[in-house]
Short mmCIF file of C-alpha atoms in Angstrom, two decimals:
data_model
loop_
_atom_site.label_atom_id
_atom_site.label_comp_id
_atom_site.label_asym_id
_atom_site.label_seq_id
_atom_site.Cartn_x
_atom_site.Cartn_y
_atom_site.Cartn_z
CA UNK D 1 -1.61 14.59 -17.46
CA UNK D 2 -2.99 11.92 -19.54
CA UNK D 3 0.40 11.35 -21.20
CA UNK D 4 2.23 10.36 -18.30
CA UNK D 5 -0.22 7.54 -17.43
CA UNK D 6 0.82 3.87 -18.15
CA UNK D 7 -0.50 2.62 -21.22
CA UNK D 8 -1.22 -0.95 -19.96
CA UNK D 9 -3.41 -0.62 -16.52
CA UNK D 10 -2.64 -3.22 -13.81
CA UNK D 11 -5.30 -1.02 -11.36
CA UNK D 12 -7.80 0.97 -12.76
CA UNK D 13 -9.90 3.39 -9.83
CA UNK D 14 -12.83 4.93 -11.55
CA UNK D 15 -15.13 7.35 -10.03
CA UNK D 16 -14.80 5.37 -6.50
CA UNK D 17 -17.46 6.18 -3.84
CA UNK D 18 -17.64 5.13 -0.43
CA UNK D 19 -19.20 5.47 2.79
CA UNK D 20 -19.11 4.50 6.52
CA UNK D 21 -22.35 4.05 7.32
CA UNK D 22 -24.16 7.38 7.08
CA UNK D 23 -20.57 9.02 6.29
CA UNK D 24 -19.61 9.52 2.39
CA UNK D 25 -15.93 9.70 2.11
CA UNK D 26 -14.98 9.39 -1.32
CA UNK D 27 -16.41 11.38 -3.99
CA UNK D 28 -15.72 9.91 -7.53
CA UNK D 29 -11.85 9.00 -6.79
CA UNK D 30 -10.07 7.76 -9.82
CA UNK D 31 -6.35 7.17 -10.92
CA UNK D 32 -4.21 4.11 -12.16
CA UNK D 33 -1.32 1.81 -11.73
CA UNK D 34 0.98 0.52 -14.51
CA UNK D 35 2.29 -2.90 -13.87
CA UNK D 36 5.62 -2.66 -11.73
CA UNK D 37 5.11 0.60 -11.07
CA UNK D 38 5.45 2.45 -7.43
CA UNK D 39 2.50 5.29 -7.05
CA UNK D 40 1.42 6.90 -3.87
CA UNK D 41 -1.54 8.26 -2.73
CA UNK D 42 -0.19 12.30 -0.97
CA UNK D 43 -2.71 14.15 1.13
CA UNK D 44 -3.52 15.87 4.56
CA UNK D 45 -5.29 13.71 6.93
CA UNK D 46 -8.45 12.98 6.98
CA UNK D 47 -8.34 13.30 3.23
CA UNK D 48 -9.64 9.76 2.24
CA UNK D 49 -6.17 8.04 1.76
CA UNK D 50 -7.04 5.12 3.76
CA UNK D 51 -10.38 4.67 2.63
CA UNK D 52 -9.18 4.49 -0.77
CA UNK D 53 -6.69 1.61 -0.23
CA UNK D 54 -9.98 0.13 2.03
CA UNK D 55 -12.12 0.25 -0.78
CA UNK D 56 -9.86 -1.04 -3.30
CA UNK D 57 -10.19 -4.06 -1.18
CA UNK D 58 -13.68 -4.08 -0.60
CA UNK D 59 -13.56 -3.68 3.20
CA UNK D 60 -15.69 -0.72 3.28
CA UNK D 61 -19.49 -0.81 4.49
CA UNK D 62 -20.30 0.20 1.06
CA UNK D 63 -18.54 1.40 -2.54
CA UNK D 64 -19.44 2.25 -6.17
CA UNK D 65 -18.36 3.21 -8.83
CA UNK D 66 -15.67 1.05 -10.87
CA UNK D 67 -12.32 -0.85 -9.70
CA UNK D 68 -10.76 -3.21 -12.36
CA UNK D 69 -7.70 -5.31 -11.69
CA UNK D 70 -6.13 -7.08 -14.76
CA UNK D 71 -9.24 -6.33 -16.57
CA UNK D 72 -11.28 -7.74 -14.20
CA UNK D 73 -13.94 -5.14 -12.52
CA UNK D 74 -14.33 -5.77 -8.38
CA UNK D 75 -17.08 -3.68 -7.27
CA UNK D 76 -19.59 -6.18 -5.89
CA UNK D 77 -17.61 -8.66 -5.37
CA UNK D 78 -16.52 -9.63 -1.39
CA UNK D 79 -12.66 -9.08 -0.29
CA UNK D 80 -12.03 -12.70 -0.05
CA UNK D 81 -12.49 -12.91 -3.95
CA UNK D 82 -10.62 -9.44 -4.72
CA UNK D 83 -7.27 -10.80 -2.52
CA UNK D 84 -7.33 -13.98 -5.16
CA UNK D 85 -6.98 -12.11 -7.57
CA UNK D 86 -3.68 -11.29 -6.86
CA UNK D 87 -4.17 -7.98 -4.10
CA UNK D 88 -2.53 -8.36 -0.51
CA UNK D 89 -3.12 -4.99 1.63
CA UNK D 90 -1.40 -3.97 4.49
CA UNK D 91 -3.21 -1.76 6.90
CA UNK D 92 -1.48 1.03 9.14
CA UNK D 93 -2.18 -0.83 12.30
CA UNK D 94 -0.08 -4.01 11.33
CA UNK D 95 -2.80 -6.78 12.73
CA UNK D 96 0.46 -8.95 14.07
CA UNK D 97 -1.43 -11.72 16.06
CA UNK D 98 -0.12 -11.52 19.60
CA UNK D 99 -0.43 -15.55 20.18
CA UNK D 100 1.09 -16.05 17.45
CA UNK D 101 5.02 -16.11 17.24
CA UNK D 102 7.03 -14.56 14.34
CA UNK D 103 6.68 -17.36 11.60
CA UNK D 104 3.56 -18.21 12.65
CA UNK D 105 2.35 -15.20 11.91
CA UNK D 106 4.20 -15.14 8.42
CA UNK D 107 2.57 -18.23 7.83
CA UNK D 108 -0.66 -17.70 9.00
CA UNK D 109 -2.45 -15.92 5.41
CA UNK D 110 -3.63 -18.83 2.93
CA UNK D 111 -1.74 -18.53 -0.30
CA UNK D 112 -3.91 -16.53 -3.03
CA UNK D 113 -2.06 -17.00 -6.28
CA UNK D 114 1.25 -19.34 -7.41
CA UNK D 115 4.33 -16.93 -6.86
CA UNK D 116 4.38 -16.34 -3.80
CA UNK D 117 8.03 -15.50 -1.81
CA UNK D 118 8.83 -18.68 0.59
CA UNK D 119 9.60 -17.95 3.95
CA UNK D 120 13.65 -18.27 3.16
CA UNK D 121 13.08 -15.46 0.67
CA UNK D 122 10.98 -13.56 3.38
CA UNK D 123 14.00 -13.50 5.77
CA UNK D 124 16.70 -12.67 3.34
CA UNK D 125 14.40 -9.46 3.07
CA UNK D 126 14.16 -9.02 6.85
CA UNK D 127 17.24 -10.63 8.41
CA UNK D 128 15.57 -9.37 11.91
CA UNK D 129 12.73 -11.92 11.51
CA UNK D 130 14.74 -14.69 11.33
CA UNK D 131 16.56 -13.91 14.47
CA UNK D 132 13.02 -13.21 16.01
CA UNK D 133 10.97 -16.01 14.40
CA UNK D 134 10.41 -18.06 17.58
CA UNK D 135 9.57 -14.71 19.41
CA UNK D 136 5.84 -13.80 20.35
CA UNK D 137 4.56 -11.09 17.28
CA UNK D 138 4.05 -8.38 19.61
CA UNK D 139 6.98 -8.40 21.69
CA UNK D 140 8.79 -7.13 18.50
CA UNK D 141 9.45 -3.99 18.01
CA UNK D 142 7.58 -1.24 15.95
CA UNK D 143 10.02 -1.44 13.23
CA UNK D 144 9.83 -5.32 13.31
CA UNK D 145 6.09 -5.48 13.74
CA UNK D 146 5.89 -3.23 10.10
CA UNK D 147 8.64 -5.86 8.69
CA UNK D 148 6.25 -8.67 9.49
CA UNK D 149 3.41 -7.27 8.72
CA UNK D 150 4.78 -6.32 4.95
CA UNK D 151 6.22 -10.08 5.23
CA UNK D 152 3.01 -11.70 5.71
CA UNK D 153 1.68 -10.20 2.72
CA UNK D 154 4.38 -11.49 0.47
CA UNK D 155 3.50 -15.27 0.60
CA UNK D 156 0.53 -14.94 -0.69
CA UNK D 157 1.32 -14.88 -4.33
CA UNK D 158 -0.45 -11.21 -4.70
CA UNK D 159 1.28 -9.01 -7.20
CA UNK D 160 -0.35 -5.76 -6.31
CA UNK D 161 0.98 -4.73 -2.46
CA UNK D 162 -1.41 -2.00 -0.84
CA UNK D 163 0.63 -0.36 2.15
CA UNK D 164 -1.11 1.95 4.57
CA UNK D 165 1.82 4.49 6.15
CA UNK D 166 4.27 1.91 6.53
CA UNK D 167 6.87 4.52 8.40
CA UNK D 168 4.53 6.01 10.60
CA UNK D 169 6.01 6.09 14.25
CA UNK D 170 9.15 4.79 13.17
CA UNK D 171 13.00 5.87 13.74
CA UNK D 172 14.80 7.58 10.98
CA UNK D 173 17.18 4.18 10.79
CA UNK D 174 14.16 1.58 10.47
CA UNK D 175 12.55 3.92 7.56
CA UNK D 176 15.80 3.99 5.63
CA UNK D 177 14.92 0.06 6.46
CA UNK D 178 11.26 -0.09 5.04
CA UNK D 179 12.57 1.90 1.75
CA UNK D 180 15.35 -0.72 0.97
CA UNK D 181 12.80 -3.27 1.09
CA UNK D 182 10.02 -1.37 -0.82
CA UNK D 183 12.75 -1.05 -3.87
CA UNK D 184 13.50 -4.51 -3.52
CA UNK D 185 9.71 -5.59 -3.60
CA UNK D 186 9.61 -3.33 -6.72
CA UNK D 187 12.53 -4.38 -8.17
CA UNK D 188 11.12 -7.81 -8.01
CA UNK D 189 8.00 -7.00 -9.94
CA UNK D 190 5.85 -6.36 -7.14
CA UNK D 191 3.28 -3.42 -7.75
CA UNK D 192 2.69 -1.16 -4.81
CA UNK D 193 0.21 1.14 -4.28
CA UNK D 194 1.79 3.32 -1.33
CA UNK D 195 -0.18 5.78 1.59
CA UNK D 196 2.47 7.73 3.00
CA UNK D 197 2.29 11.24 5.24
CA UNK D 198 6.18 11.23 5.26
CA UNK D 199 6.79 13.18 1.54
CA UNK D 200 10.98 12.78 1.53
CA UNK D 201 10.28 9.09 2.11
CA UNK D 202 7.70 8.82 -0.68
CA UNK D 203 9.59 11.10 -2.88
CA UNK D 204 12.63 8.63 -2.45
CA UNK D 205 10.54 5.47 -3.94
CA UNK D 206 7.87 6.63 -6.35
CA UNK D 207 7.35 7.33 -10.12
CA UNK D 208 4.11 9.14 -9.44
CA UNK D 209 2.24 11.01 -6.76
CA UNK D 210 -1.94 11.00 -6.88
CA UNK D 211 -3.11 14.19 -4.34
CA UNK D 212 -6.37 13.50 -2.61
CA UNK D 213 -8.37 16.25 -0.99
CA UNK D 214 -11.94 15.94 0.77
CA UNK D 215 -12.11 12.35 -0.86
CA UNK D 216 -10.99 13.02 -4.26
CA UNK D 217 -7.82 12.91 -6.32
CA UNK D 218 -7.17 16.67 -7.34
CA UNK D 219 -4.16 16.53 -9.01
CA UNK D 220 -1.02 14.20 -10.55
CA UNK D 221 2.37 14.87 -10.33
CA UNK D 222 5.34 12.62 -11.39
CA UNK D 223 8.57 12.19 -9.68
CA UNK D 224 10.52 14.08 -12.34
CA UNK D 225 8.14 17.03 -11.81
CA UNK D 226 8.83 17.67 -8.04
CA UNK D 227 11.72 20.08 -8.15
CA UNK D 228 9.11 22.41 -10.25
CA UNK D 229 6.31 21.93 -8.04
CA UNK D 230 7.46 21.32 -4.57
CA UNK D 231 5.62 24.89 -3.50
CA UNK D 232 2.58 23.68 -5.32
CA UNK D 233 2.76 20.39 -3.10
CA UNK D 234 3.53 21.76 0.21
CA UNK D 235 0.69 23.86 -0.61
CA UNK D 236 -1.57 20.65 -0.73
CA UNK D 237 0.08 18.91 1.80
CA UNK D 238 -0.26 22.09 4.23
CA UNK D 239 3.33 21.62 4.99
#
């Protein structure tokens, strides 16, 4: 296992505990993230996915253990601080701002690092947006809401992209959508740390797969391993 880890660490999880209030969640979760690469976090529900992008973040009640970005290690410090770093997260539920219309809501986060994408570049991603950038956030639809909500994100400047089940609820045609754009953003240099309950989808984008069970990563596979373990993963995924 140790061999097919990256040798230069952009995200190192170490050991990660956390807890909502009385509720401990993640045992001692650890795994990392080479620098341009695309790694997903595979599990059933309820496994800690979620929590695990949260907490890498540092919007959790409470965490320990040891999170180091570029070096730098995170724990203790407040989410403001961790997203100037260089992280931008994207939660499940999308957070569009309904008084808001479609650029203002791509320009409503405050820029983080130099490097961000400009709004031009934005829409050349999601052609959609343009056409709908005068139109109110929420009267898009789900597949448009997710392409705003990764949009957002991408001014910022932040290198590393954290993406909660980007697909979930959407049509077959707007996740072939969301995976065009995910190789983009990676072709571009953006690390992405990707939650995702649809396998084939993940399976499509990744180099590696971290399993979490009962709030700790169990096992690593990489993409090149799948064909041999595919019964060993559906046995994970209870699929």
């Amino acid at each position: 296992m140790a061999e097919a880890l990256p040798k230069v660490s952009l995200l190192k999880v170490d050991g990660l505990q956390a807890w909502y209030g009385e509720s401990h969640i993640l045992h001692g979760v650890g795994f990392e993230i080479g620098r341009g690469e695309l790694v997903t976090l595979l599990g059933r529900n309820g496994a800690g996915k979620t929590t695990t992008l949260k907490s890498v973040m540092g919007i959790v009640e409470r965490r320990e253990g040891s999170v180091t970005f570029e070096g730098r290690e995170t724990v203790g410090h407040p989410s403001d601080a961790i997203a100037r770093l260089g992280l931008a997260y994207c939660p499940e539920e999308r957070g569009i701002f309904s008084s808001l219309n479609v650029e203002e809501n791509l320009l409503l986060p405050p820029l983080v690092k130099p490097g961000g994408m400009s709004l031009s570049e934005i829409y050349q991603l999601f052609p959609n947006l343009q056409e709908r950038r005068r139109s109110q956030g929420t009267k898009l639809s789900g597949g448009e809401q997710q392409m705003l909500a990764i949009g957002r994100i991408l001014r910022t400047g932040a290198k590393l992209l954290l993406l909660d089940e980007p697909t979930e609820g959407l049509a077959p045609v707007i996740v072939q959508q969301i995976g065009t754009v995910i190789r983009a953003l990676k072709q571009k240099g953006f690390t992405i740390l990707l939650v995702e309950q649809n396998f084939h989808f993940a399976a499509t984008l990744a180099d590696r797969h971290y399993i979490v069970e009962h709030g700790q990563v169990i096992d690593m596979i990489r993409n090149d391993q799948l064909a041999a373990k595919v019964d060993k993963l559906k046995e994970y995924l209870g699929v």
